[in-house]
PDB file of C-alpha atoms in Angstrom:
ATOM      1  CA  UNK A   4       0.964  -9.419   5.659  1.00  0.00           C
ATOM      2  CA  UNK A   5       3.505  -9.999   8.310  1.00  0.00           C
ATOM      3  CA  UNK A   6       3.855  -9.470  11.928  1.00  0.00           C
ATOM      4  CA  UNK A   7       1.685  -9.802  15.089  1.00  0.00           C
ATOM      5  CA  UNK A   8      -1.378  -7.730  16.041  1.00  0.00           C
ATOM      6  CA  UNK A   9      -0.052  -4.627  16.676  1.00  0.00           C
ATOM      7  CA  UNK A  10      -0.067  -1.678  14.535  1.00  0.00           C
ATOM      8  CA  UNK A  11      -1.617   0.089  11.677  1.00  0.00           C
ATOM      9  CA  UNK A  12      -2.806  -2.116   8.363  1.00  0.00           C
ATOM     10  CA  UNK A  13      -1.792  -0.002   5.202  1.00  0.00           C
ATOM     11  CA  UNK A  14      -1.900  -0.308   1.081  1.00  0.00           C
ATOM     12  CA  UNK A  15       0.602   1.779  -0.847  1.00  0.00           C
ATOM     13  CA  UNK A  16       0.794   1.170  -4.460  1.00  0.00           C
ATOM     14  CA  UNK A  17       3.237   2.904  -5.700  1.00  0.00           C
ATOM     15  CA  UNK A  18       1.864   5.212  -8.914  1.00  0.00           C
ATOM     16  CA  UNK A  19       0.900   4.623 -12.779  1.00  0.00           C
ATOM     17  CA  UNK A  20       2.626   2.624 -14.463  1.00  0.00           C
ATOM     18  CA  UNK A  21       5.550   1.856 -11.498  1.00  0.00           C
ATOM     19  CA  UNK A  22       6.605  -0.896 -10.034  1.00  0.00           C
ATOM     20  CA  UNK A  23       8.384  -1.629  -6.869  1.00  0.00           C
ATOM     21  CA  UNK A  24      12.292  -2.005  -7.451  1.00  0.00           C
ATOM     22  CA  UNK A  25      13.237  -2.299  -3.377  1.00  0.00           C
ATOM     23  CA  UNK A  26      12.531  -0.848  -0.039  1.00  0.00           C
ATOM     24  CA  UNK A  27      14.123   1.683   2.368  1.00  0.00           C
ATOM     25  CA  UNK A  28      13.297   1.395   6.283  1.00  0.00           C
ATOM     26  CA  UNK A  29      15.591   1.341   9.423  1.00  0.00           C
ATOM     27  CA  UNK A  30      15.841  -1.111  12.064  1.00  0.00           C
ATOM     28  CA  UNK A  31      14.936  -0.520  15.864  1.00  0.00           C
ATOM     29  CA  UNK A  32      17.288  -0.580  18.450  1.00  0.00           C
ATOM     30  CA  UNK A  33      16.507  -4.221  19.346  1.00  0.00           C
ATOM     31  CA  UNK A  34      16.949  -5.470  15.470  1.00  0.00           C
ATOM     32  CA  UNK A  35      13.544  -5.388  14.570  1.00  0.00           C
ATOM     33  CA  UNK A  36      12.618  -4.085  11.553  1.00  0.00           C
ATOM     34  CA  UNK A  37      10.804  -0.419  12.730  1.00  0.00           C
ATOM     35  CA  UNK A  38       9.711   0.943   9.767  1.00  0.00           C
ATOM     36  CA  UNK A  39       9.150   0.413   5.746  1.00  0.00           C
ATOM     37  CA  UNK A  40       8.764   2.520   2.548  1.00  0.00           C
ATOM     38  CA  UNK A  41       8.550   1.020  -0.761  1.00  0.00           C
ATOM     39  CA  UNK A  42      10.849   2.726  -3.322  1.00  0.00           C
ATOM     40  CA  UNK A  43       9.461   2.416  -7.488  1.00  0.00           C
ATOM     41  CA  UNK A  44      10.953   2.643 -10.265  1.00  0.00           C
ATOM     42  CA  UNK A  45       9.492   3.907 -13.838  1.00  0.00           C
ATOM     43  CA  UNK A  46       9.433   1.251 -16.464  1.00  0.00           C
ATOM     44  CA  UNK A  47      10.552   1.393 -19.994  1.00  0.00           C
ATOM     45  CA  UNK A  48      10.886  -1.574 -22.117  1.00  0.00           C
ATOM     46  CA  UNK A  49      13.845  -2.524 -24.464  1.00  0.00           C
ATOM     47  CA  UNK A  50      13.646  -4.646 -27.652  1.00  0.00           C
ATOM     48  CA  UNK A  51      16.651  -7.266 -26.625  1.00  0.00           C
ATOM     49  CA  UNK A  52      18.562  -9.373 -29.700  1.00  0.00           C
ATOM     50  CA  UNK A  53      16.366 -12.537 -29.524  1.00  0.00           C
ATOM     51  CA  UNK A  54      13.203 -10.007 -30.639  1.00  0.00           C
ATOM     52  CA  UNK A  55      11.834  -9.782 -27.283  1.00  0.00           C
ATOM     53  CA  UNK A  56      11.565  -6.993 -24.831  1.00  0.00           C
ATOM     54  CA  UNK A  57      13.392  -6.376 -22.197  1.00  0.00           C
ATOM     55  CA  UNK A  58      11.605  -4.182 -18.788  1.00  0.00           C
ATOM     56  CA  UNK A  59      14.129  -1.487 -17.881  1.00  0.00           C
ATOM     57  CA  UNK A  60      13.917   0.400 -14.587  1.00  0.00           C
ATOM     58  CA  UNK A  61      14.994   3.704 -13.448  1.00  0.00           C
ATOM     59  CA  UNK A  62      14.085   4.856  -9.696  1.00  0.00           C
ATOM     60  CA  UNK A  63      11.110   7.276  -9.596  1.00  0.00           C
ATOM     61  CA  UNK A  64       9.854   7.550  -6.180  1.00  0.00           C
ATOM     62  CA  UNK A  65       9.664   6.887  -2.378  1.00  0.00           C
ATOM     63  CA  UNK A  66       6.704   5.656  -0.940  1.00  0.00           C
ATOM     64  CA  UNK A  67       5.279   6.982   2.513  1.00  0.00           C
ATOM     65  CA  UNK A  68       6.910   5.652   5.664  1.00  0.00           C
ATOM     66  CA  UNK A  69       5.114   3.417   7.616  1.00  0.00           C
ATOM     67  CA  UNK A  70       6.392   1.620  11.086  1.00  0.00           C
ATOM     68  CA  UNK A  71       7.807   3.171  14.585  1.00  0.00           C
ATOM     69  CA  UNK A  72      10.816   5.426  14.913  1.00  0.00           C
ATOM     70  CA  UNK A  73      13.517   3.569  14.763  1.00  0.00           C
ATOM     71  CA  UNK A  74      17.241   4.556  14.386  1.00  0.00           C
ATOM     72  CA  UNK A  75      19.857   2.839  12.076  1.00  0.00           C
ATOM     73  CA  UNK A  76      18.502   3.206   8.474  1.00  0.00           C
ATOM     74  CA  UNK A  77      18.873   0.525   5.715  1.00  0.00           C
ATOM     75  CA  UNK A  78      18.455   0.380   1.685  1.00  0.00           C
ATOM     76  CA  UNK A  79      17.446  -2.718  -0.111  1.00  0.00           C
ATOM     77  CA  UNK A  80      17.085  -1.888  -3.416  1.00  0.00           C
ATOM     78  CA  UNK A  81      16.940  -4.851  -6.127  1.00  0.00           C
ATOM     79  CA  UNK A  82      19.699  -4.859  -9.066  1.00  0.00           C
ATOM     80  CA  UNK A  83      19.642  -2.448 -12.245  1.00  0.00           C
ATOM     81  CA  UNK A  84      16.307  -3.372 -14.830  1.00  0.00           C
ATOM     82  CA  UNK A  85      14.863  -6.128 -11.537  1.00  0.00           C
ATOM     83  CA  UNK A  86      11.559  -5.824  -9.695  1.00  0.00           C
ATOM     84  CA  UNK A  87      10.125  -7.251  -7.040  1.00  0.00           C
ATOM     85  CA  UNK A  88       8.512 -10.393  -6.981  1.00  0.00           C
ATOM     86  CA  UNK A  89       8.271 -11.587  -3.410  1.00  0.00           C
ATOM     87  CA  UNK A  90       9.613 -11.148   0.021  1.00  0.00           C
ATOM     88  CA  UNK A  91      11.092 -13.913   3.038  1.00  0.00           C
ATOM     89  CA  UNK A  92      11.996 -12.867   6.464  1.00  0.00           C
ATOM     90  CA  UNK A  93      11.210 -13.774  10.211  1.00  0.00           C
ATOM     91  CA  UNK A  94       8.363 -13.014  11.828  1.00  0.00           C
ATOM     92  CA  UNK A  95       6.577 -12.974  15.352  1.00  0.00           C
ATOM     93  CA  UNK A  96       4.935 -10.031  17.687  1.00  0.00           C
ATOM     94  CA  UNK A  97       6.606  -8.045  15.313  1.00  0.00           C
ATOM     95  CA  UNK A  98       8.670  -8.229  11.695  1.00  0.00           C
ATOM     96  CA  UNK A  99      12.148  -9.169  12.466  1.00  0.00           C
ATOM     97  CA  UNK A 100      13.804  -9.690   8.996  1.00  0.00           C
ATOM     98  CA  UNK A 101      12.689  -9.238   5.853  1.00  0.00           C
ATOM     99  CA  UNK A 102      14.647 -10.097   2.430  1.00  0.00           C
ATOM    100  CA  UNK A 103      13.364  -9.004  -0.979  1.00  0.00           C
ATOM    101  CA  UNK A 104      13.458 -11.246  -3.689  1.00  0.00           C
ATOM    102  CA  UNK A 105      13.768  -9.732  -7.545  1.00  0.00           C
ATOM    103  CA  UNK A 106      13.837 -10.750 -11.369  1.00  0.00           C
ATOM    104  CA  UNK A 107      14.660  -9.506 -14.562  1.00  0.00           C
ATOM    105  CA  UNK A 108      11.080  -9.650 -17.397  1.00  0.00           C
ATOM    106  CA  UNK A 109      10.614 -10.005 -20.273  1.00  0.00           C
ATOM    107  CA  UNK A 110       7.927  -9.877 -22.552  1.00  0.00           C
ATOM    108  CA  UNK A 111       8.289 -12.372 -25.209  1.00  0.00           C
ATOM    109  CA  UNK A 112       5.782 -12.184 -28.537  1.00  0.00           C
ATOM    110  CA  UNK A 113       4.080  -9.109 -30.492  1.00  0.00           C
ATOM    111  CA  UNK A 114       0.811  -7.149 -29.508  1.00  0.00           C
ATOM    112  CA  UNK A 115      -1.574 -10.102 -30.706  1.00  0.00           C
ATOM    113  CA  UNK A 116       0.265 -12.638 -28.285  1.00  0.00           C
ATOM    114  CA  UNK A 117       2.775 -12.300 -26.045  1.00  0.00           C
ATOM    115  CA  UNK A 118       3.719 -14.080 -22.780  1.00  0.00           C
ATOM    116  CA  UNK A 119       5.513 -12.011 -19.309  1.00  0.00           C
ATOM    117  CA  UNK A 120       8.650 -14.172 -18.367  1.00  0.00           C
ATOM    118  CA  UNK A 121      10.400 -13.914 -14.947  1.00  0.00           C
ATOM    119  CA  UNK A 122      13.961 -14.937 -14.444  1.00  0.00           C
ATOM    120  CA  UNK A 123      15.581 -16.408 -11.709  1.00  0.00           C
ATOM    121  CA  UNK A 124      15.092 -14.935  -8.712  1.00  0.00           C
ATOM    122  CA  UNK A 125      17.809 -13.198  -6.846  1.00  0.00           C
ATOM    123  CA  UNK A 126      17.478 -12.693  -2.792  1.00  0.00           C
ATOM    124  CA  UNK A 127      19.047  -9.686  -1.812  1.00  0.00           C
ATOM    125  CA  UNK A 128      20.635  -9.637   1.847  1.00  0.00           C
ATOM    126  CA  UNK A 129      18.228  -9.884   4.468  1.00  0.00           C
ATOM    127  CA  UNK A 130      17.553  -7.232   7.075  1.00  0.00           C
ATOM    128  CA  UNK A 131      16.907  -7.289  10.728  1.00  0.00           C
ATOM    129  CA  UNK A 132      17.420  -9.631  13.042  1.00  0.00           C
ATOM    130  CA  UNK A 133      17.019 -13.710  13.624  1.00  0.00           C
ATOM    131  CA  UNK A 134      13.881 -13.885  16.044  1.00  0.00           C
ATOM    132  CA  UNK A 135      10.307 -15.109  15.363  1.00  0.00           C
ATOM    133  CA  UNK A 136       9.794 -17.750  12.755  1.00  0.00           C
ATOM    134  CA  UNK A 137      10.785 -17.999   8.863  1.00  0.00           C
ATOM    135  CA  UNK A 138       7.950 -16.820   6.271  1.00  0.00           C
ATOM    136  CA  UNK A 139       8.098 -16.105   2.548  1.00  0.00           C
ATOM    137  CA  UNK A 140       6.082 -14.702  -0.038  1.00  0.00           C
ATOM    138  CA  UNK A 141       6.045 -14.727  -4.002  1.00  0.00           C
ATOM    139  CA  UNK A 142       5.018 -14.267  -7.572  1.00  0.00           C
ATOM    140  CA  UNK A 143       5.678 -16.288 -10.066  1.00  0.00           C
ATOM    141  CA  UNK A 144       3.657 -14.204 -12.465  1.00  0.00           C
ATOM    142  CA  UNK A 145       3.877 -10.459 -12.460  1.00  0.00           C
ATOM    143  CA  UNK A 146       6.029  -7.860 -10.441  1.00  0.00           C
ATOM    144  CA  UNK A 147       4.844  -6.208  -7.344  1.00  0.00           C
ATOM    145  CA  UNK A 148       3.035  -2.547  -7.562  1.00  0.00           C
ATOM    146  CA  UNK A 149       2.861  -2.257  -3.807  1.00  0.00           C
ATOM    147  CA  UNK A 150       3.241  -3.334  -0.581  1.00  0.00           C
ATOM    148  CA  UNK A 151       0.627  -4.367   2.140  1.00  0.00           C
TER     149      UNK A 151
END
């Protein structure tokens, strides 16, 4: 969680067998970040050349909206076949910035044993403004389903 004390706490996970591939929100007229909706994406997975598999994404659907009105809208969505894995941004009374960080998996092995790989993890541009202080959040073992 990030922010101050105001507001609404809130789960959305987004459904099945989804995960989340980036967010949509828009910022408030003072830079803020005003409100948040995770978008998913549907997962498939790809036999690559090495003999692995490779997670492949396509973009399912939006999450509800959660946050005050605000009015200039923004996308953050991570690259083709990434997922979520964490989140930075700024933080004080209320969320001021938030980048998304996403990675390409893979699932190396067969059905009796097999091991979930992350890649390198690509930030994607930040959003809002430059107030509060600097936070950040991550996984270093599975993508994100949700956001809380």
């Amino acid at each position: 969680p990030a922010g101050g004390s105001g507001g609404t706490a809130f789960v959305e996970d987004c459904p099945g067998d989804e995960v989340l591939i980036g967010f949509e929100g828009a910022l408030h007229s003072s830079g803020y970040v005003g409100n948040i909706a995770g978008v998913c994406g549907t997962t498939m997975f790809a036999l690559n050349g090495a003999g692995d598999w490779d997670l492949e994404t396509t973009q399912s659907t939006v999450l509800p909206d959660h946050g005050r009105g605000s009015s200039s809208p923004w996308t953050s969505t991570c690259p083709a076949d990434t997922v979520v894995i964490g989140y930075e941004g700024r933080t004080g009374t209320l969320v001021d910035q938030l980048a998304f960080e996403c990675s390409s998996v893979t699932v190396i092995g067969d059905s009796s044993s097999y091991a979930v790989s992350l890649h390198s993890a690509t930030t994607l541009t930040p959003v809002g403004g430059s107030g509060g202080t600097a936070f950040s959040t991550s996984s270093t073992e599975t993508p994100s389903r949700g956001l809380t």
